[in-house]
Coordinates of C-alpha atoms and ligand atoms in Angstrom, one line a residue:
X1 CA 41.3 -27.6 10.9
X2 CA 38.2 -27.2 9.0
X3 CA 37.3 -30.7 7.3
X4 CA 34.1 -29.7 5.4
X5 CA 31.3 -27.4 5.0
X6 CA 27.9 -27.3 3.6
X7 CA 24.7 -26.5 4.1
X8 CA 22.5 -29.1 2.6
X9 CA 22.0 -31.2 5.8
X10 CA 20.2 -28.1 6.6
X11 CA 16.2 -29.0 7.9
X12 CA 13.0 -27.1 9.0
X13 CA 13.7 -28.9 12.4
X14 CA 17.1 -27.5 13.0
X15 CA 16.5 -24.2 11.5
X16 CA 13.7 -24.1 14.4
X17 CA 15.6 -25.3 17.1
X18 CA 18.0 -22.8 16.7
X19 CA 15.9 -20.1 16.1
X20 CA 14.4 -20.6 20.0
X21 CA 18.0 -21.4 21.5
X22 CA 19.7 -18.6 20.4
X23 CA 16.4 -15.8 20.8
X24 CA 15.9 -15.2 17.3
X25 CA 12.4 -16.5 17.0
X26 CA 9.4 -17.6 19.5
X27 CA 5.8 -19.6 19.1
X28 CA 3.8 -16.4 19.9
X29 CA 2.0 -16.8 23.2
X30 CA 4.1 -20.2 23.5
X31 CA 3.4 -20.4 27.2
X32 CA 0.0 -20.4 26.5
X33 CA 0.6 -23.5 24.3
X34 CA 1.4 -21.3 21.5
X35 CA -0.6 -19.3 18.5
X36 CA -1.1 -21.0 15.3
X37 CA 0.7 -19.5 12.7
X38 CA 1.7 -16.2 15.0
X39 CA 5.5 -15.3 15.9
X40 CA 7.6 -13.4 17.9
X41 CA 10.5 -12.0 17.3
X42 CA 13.9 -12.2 20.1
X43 CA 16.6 -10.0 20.3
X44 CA 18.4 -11.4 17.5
X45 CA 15.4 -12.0 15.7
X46 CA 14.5 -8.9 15.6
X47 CA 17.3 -7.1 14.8
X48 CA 18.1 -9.4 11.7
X49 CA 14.5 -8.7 10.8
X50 CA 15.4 -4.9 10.8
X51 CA 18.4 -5.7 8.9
X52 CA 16.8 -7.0 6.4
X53 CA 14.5 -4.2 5.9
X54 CA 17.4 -1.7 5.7
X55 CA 19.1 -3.6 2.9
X56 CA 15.6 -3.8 1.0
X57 CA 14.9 -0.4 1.7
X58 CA 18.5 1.0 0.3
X59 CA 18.1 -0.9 -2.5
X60 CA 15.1 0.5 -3.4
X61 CA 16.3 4.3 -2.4
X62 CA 19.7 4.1 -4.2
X63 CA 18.3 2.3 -7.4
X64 CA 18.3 4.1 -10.7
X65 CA 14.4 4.4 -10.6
X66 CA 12.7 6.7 -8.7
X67 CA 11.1 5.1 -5.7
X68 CA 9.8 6.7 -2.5
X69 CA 8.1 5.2 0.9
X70 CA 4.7 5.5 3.1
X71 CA 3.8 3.9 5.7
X72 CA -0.2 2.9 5.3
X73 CA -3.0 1.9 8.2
X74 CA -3.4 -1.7 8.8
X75 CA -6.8 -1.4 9.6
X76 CA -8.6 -0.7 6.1
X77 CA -11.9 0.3 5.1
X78 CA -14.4 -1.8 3.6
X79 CA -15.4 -0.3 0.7
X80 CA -11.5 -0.8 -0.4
X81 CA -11.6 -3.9 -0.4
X82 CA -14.5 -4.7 -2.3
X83 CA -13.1 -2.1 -5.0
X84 CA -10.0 -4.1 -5.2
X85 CA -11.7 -7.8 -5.6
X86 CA -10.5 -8.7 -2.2
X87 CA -13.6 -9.0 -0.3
X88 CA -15.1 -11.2 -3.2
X89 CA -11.8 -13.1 -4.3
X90 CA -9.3 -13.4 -1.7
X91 CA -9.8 -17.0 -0.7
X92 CA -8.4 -20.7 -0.7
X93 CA -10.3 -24.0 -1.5
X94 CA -10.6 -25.6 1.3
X95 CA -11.5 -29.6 2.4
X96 CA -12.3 -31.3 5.2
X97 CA -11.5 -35.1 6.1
X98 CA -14.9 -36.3 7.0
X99 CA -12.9 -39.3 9.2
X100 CA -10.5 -36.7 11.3
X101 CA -12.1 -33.8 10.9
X102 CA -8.5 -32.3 9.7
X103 CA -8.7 -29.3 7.0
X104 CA -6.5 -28.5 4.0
X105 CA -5.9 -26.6 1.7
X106 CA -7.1 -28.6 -1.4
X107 CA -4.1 -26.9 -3.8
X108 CA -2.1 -28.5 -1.2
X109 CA -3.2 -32.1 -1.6
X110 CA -4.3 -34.5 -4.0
X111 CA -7.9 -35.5 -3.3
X112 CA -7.9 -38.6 -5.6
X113 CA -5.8 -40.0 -2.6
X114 CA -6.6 -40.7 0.7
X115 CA -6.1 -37.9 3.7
X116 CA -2.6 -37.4 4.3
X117 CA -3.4 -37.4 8.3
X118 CA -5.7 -40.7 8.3
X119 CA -5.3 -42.7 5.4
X120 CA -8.9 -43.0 4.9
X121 CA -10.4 -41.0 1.4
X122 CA -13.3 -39.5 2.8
X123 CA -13.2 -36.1 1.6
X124 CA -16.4 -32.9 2.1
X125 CA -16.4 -30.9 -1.4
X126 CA -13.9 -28.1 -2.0
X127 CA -15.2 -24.7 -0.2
X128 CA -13.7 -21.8 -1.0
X129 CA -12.5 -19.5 2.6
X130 CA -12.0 -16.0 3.2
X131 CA -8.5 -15.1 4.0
X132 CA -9.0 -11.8 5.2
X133 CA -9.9 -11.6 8.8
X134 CA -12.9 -9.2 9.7
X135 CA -13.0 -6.9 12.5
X136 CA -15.8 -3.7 13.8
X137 CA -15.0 -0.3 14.0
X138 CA -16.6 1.4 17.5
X139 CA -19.0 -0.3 19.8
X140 CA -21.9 -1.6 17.7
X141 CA -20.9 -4.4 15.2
X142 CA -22.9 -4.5 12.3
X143 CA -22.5 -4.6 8.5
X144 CA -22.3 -0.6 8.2
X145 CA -19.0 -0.4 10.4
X146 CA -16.7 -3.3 8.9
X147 CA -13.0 -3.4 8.6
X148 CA -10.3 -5.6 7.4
X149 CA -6.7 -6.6 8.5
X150 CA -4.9 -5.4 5.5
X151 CA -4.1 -9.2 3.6
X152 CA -1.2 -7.3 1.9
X153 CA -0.2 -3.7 2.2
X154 CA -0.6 -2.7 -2.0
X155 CA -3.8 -1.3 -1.7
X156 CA -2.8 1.1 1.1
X157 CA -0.5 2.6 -2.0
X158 CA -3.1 2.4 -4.6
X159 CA -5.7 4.3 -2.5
X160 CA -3.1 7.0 -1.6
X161 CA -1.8 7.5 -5.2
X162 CA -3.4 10.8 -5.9
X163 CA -2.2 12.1 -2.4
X164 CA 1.3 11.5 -3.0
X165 CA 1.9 12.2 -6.6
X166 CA 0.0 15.7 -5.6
X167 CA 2.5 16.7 -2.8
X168 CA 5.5 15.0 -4.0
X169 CA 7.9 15.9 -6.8
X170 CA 7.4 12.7 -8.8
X171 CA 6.6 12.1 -12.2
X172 CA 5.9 8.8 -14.1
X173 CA 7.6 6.6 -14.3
X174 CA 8.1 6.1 -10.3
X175 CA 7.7 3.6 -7.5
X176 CA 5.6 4.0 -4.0
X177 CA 7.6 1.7 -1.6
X178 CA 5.9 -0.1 2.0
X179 CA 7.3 -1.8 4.6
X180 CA 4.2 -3.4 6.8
X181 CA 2.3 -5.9 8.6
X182 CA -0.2 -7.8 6.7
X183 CA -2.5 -10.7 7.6
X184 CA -3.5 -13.8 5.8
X185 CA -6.4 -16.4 8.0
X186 CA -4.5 -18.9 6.3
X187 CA -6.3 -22.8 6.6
X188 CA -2.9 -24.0 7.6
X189 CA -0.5 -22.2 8.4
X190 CA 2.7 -24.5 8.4
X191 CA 6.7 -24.6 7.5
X192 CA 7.5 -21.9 10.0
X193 CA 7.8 -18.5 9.1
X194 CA 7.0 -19.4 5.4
X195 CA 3.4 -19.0 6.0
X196 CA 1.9 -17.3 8.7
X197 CA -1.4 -15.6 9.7
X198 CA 0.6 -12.3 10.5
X199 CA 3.5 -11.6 8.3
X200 CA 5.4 -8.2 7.3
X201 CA 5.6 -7.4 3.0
X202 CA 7.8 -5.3 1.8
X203 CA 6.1 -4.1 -1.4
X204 CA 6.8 -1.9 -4.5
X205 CA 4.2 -0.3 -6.6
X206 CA 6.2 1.2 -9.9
X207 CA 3.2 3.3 -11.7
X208 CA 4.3 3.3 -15.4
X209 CA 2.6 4.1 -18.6
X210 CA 1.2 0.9 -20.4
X211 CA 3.5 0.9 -23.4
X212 CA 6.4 0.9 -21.0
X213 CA 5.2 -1.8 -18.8
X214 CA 6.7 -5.0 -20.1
X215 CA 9.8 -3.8 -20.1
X216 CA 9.2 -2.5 -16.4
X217 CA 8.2 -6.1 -15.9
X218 CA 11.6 -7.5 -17.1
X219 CA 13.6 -4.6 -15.8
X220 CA 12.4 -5.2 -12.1
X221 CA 12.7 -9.1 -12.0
X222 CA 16.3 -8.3 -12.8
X223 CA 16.7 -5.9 -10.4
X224 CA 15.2 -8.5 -7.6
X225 CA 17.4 -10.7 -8.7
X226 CA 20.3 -9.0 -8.6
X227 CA 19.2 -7.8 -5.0
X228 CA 19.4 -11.4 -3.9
X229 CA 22.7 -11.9 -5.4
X230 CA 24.4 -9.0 -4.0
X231 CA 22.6 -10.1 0.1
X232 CA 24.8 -13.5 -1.0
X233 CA 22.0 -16.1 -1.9
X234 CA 23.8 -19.1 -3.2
X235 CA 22.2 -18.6 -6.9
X236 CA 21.7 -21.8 -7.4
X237 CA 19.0 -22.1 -5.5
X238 CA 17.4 -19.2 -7.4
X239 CA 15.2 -19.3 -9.9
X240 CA 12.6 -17.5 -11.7
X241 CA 8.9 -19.0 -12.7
X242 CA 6.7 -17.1 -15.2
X243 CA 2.7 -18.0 -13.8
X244 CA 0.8 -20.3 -16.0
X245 CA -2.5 -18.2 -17.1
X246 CA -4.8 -20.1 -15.0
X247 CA -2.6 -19.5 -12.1
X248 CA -2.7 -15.7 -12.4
X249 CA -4.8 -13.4 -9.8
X250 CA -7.9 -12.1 -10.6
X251 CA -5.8 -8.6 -10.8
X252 CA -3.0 -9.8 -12.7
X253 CA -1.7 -10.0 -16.3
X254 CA 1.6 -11.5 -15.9
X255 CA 3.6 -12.9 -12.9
X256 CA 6.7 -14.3 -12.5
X257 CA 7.3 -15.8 -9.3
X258 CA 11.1 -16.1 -7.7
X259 CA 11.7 -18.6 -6.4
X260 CA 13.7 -20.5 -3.9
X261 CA 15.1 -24.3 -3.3
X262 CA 13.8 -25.1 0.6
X263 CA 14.1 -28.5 1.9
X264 CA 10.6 -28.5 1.5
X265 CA 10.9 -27.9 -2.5
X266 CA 10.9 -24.9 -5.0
X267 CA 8.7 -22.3 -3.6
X268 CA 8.0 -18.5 -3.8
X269 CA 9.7 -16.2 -2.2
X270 CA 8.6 -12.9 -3.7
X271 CA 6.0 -12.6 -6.2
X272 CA 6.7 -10.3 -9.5
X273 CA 3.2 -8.8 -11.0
X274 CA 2.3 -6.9 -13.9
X275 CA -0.9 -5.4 -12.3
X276 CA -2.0 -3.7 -15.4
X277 CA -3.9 -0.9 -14.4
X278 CA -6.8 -2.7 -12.5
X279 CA -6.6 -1.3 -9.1
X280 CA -6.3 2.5 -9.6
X281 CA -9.4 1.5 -12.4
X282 CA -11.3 0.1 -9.6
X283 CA -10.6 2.7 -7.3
X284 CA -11.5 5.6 -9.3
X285 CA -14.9 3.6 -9.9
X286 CA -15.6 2.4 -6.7
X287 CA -14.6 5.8 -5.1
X288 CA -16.3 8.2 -7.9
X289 CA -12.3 10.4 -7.8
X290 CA -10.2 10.9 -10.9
X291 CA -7.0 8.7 -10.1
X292 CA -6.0 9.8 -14.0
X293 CA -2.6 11.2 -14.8
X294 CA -2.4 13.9 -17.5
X295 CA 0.3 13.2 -20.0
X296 CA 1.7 16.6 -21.1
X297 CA 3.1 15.0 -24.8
X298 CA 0.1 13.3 -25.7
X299 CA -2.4 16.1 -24.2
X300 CA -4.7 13.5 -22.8
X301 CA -5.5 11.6 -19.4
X302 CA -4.1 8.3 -18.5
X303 CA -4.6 5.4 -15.5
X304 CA -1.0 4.1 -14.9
X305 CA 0.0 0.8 -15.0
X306 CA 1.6 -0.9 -11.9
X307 CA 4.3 -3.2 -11.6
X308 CA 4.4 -5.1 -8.4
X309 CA 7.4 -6.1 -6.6
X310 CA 6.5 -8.2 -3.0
X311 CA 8.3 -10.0 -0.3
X312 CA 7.8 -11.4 3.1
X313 CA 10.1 -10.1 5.4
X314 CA 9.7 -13.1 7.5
X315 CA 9.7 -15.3 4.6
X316 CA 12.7 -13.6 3.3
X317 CA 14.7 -14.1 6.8
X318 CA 13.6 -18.3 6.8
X319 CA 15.1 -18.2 3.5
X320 CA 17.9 -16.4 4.3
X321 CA 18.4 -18.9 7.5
X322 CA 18.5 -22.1 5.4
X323 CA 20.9 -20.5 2.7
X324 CA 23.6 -19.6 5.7
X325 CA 23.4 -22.6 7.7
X326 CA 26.1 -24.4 7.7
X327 CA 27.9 -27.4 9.3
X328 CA 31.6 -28.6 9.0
X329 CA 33.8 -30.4 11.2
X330 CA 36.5 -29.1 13.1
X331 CA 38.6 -31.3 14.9
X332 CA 36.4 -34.0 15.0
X333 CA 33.3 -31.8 16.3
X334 CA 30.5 -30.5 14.5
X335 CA 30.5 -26.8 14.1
X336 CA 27.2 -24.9 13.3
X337 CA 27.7 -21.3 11.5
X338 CA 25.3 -19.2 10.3
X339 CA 27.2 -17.5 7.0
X340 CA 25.6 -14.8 7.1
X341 CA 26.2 -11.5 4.9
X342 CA 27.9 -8.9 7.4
X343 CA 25.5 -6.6 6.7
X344 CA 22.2 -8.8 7.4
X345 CA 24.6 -10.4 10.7
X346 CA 22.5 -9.3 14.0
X347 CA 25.8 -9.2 15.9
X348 CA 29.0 -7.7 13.7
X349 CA 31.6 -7.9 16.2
X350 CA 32.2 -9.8 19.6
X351 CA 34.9 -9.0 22.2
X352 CA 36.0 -11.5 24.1
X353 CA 38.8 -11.5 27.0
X354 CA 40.4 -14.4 27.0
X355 CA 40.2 -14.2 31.1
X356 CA 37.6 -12.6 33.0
X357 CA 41.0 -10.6 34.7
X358 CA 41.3 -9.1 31.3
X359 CA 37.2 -8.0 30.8
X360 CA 37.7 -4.3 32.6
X361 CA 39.9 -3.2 29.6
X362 CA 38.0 -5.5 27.3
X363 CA 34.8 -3.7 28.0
X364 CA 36.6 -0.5 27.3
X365 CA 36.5 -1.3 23.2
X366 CA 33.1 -3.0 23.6
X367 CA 31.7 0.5 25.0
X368 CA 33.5 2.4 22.1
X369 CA 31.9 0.0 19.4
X370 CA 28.2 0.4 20.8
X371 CA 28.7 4.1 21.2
X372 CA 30.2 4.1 17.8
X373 CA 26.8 1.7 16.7
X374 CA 28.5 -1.2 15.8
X375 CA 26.3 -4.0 16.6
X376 CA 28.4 -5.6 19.2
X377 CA 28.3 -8.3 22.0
X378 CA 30.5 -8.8 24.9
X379 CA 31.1 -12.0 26.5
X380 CA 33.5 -12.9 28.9
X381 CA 32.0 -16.7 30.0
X382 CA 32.5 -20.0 29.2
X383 CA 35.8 -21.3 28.1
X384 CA 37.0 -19.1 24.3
X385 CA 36.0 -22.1 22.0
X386 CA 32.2 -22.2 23.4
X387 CA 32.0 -18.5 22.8
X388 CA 33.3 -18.7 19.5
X389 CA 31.1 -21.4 18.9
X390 CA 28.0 -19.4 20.2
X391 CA 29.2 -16.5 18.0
X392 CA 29.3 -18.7 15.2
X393 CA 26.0 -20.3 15.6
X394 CA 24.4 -16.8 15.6
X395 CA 26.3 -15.3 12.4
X396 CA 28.8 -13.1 14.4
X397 CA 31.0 -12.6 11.1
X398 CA 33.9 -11.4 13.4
X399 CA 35.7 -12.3 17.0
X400 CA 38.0 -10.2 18.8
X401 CA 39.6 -12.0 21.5
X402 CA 41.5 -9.5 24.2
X403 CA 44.2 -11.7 25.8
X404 CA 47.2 -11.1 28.1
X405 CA 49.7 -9.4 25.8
X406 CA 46.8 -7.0 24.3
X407 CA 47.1 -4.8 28.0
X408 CA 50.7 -3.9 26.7
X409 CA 50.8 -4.3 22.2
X410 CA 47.7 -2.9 22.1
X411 CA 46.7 -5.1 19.8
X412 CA 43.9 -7.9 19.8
X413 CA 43.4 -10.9 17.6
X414 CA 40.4 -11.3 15.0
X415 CA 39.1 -14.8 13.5
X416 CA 36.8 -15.0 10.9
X417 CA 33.8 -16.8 10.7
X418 CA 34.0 -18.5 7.7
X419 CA 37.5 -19.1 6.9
X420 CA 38.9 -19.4 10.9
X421 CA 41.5 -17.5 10.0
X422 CA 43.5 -15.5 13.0
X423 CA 45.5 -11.6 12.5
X424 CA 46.7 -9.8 15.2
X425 CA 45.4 -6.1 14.5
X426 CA 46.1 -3.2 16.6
X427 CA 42.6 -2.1 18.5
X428 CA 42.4 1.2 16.7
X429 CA 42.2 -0.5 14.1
X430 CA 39.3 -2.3 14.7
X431 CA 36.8 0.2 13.6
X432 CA 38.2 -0.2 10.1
X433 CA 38.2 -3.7 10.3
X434 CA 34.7 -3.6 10.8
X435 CA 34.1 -1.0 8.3
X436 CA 35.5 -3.2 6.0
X437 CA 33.7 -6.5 6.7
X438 CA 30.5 -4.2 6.6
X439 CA 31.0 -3.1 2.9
X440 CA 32.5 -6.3 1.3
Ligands
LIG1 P1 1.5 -18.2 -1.6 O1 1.2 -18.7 -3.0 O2 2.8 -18.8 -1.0 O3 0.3 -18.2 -0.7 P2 0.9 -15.7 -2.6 O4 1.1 -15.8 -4.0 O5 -0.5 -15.7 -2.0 O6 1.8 -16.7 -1.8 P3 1.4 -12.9 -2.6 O7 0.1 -12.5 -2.4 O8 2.1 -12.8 -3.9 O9 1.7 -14.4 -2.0 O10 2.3 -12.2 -1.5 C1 3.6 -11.7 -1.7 C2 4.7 -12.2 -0.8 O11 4.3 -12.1 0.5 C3 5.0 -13.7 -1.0 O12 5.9 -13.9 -2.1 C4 5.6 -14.1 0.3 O13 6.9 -13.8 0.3 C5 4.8 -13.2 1.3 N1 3.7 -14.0 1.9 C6 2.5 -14.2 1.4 N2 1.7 -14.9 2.2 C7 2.5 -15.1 3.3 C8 2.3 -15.8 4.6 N3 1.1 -16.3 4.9 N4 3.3 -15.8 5.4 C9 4.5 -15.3 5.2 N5 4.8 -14.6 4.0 C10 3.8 -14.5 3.1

């Protein structure tokens, strides 16, 4: 039935389209003509976005390293940011076409060439702009009561090292995991969810000591990479990228990017760092508190060194989108699926009566699923191949259609997402099916 399937007719364009017609994601404040660079998240959207931050989080929980979560304030305090070179540092060259008056980001473009927009080359000097965006505490705004949007949610760990390693059972080596909202006033904001001006990071700080750093360093860009193997990344569109020195930030030693293949090119995805032991050195000097660790072996005080594991959660889902998107041909039609791992799916299971005569016993199973938390859908409209079709296009890794002989055999067929194929299972079974699917 099936003639072919790939996914590299996949585009930004369709990725976007079917984001909006199937809820997953929304142009924040579209009806307002839309945010720049600000998204919501649907139904589908959102659930695949909490999905994703299970699986991260698991993997981090279950791992062989110790790692344990906090959930820091967005809104941060001045003075941490100028301790951790933000307030100073965190900025992107910037031009302006004198013709159009449209901005870029010079690392973007190649300013021996005319504007991209135009055509004409008549370019202002490179700027450097602030990324984070500023904001007053209480009702007088002036310099004394300044706060910033967290631009990434590390230094809500750094700052609360002391606190945790003091009232939890850890010892070094160990990891302080964050899931969180972080915001970026990026100059253009562009490619969809790749970069936005609010964004969610899932970050890992792993506090070592310095001679075990490098091969913390190696040992965790395995790890990621293994992480995106096991979610079911095609690996060929994986790679790894060590930073060039001059590429490095102002807090870093090393850095190895990974990196994915888009249809816009090889770009990061999450960012590997050797942080050396820069921000908790900043901090205790900026802040005037010992952020030492004393090492009982060597009977002296130490800073720990950080390695840095971070990801976009939003970029992590765009990525994800473009690696399951898939068209093939079946029976002469175009069929879009979204080959999604069962456990990132939004929807696991659909029930579908094959007549809407059949949907009170249908809804029977569908009640039993949700109550057992399956993530389930029930949809009894259209004619079977449009719901299987809609199922498809949204991930749904497997269909149970309810038809006339189930009432009697008690039994209901399944078809699978990727390979089509058909089984007739009994419905008590169908928990296991699921179960199954769920931990392939
Ligand atoms: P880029 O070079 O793409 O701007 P970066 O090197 O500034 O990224 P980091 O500061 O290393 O990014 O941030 C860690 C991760 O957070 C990135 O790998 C990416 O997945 C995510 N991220 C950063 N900026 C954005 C953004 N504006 N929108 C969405 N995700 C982002």
């Amino acid at each position: 039935m099936s003639s072919s399937s790939n996914s590299s007719n996949v585009t930004l364009e369709k990725i976007v389209s079917l984001c909006k017609r199937r809820g997953f994601v929304f142009q924040s404040a579209e009806i307002y003509s839309g945010l720049n660079g600000v998204y919501d998240f649907g139904p589908l959207g959102a659930q695949l976005k909490q999905n994703i931050k299970n699986i991260w989080t698991k993997d981090m929980r279950t791992g062989q390293e110790d790692v344990i979560f906090m959930d820091g304030a967005i809104l941060g305090a001045q003075a941490v940011w100028q301790a951790s070179g933000h307030a100073e540092n965190f900025s992107d060259p910037l031009v302006d076409c004198q013709n159009c008056n449209k901005r870029f980001r010079a690392n973007d473009i190649n300013l021996e060439k005319p504007c991209p927009s135009c055509g004409i080359k008549k370019w202002t000097d490179v700027r450097q702009f602030k990324l984070m965006f500023e904001t007053n505490l209480g009702a007088v705004s002036d310099s004394t009561n300044i706060a910033y949007l967290r631009p990434e949610t590390a230094q809500t760990i750094f700052i609360n090292f002391k606190n945790i390693l003091t009232s939890s059972r850890v010892k070094i080596p160990f990891g302080i995991a964050q899931i969180g909202k972080a915001f970026r006033n990026e100059i253009t904001p562009k490619q969809f969810l790749f970069r936005m001006r609010e964004f969610e990071q899932m970050e890992l700080e792993f506090f070592c000591k310095e001679e075990n750093a490098t091969n913390f360093f190696e040992t965790w860009i395995n790890k990621r990479m293994n992480f995106y193997k096991e979610i079911g990344l095609d690996m060929s569109k994986i790679r790894t990228r060590d930073h060039e020195s001059d590429e490095l930030a102002h807090y870093s030693n090393s850095c190895t990017d990974i990196e994915y293949n888009f249809p816009f090119g090889w770009k990061e995805l999450e960012g590997i760092a050797y942080r050396t032991n820069f921000d908790l050195t900043q901090h205790t000097k900026f802040s005037g508190k010992d952020l030492a660790v004393y090492d009982d072996e060597k009977k002296e005080s130490y800073i720990p060194h950080v390695i840095e594991c971070s990801v976009g959660v939003d970029r992590l889902f765009l990525t994800i989108l473009f690696d399951a998107y898939t068209e093939d041909s079946i029976d002469g039609e175009t069929r879009t699926s979204l080959r999604l791992h069962p456990k990132i799916a939004p929807i696991t299971a659909a029930i579908l009566p094959l007549s809407k005569k059949l949907s009170e016993n249908a809804i029977k199973i569908y009640h039993d699923l949700k109550q057992k938390d399956v993530r389930v859908q029930f949809d009894e409209s259209g004619s079977i191949g449009k719901r299987y079709r809609r199922q498809d296009e949204i991930g749904t890794p497997a269909c149970f259609t309810f038809d006339f002989d189930s009432v009697d055999d008690k039994q209901v067929t399944v078809r699978d997402r990727d390979t089509l194929k058909q089984e007739r299972i009994s419905i008590d079974q169908i928990e296991n099916y699921i179960k199954n699917i769920l931990n392939k």
